Amino acid sequence: QYGTDAIAGVINIITKKAYRGGRIAGMYGSYDGGGGETGDLSGNLGFEPSSAGYLNVTGEVRGRGRSNQGGIDERVINPTTLSTYPGSNMPRVPGYPYITMIEGDAQIHTALASIKAGWEMASGTELYAFATYGDKRAASYENYRLPTKLHYTDPVTGITSYPYPLGFNPQEATREQDFSLTGGAKGAASGWHWDLSTVYGRDRLELYTRDSANAGIYNSTGRATPSTYFDGTLQMTQWTTTIDVDRDFDAGLAAPLNTAFGMEYRRETYRIGAGIPVSYELGGGQSYPGFSPADAGSNDRQNVAAYVDLSGKPVDRLGLDAAGRFEHYSDFGSATVFKLAGRWDASPAFAIRGTVSDGFRAPTMAEEFYSSTTVTPTTAYVQMPPNSAGGKLLGLGNGLQPEKSVN
């Protein structure tokens, strides 16, 4: 039983356990019209460090180039704009008049690795471990900024300066690092099969704005600003420890009665880290303002769960399954869900099956606590966490609440 929030389904990932042999594969392609060049190289190799163990390693490197599918930006061919300086410089921009490149693929480079190991002890207990790592770097163009976007008029001389006489194409860039570590043991004792495991995972996203400028600062002070900005971080972690136990009993039915139960503990954290001050002051870098200290914060929660599951065949061709699960969230309290399922095989070619269950889904921590602030010379808006004190002042009451369903 996969948890009270497993309403839509569960992804079952099968890891490689081969202890010999290997595989290598490569791919290259691009668009007929140019751009989007993509290359991929992957490999897998198995080892047998001992007769009772295995080690399997996989790696992949993948890259995709940019593409530009945009049309002509009406601003860059406007005769009024082209008739005066510095708008008259735009025909000198490479690729003119197709110089707005927001429509198209981002540039992406990804490196992935995974390792799976196992060892069977003399007692029959199997130890296993699994680890994954991913590093993804991406950058995408935003809308082209006209040469007049940055301008400063000296109050003494009256001369107006344009630091980007050809305009500029800012980019939003990210670096995402994701890893997980799994360790566990499984075996059997007195007819009971058991599996104890713990999994820790972290995903960290760093955000940047490149080839940009802070127009609010330059236009009001004439002070030069950086071209690259660190906009902040988004980070989430999960640490889950689970034990599952099951056994078949002869209960006088058409098939053995399977009894399973288990417990789980999970701790989650969600963190927003602020960017450098110039990334959010007076609007921040063009195309994406950084996270301010008011947006930054760290939150966590814990939940514990227990379940029991009974399945068997009272008579031939009829299978029944009944399960219940209890969970307690530190931020939303307790929930109990159930499931009843049955299948009747009327013939080898025809069967009828049905399930009735209810569900409970707690909001994710990002849904609860994400916050961002955008301030420009003329406007300002804040996306507030729904579960914040400010959210209550806006009439959101206690913020987001769990979703419940009957299926």
Coordinates of C-alpha atoms in Angstrom, one line a residue, residues 16 27 64 74 108 143 187 194 201 215 221 242 256 274 277 309 315 343 368 379 393:
K16 CA 19.3 -3.6 -13.1
M27 CA 22.5 8.7 -30.7
R64 CA 20.7 19.3 -26.8
E74 CA 7.3 43.8 -35.0
I108 CA 20.4 21.5 -22.1
N143 CA 12.4 38.3 -25.1
G187 CA 14.9 -11.8 4.2
W194 CA 10.4 -8.8 5.6
G201 CA 17.0 12.2 -1.7
A215 CA 17.4 48.5 -15.8
T221 CA 21.4 56.1 -11.1
T242 CA 9.9 1.7 5.6
P256 CA -3.5 -19.2 0.8
A274 CA 17.7 34.4 -1.6
P277 CA 20.7 41.9 -3.8
D309 CA -3.5 -5.8 3.8
V315 CA -13.5 -19.9 -3.8
R343 CA -11.9 -10.0 -9.3
E368 CA 2.3 25.4 0.8
T379 CA 4.5 47.9 -10.6
L393 CA -5.0 38.4 5.9

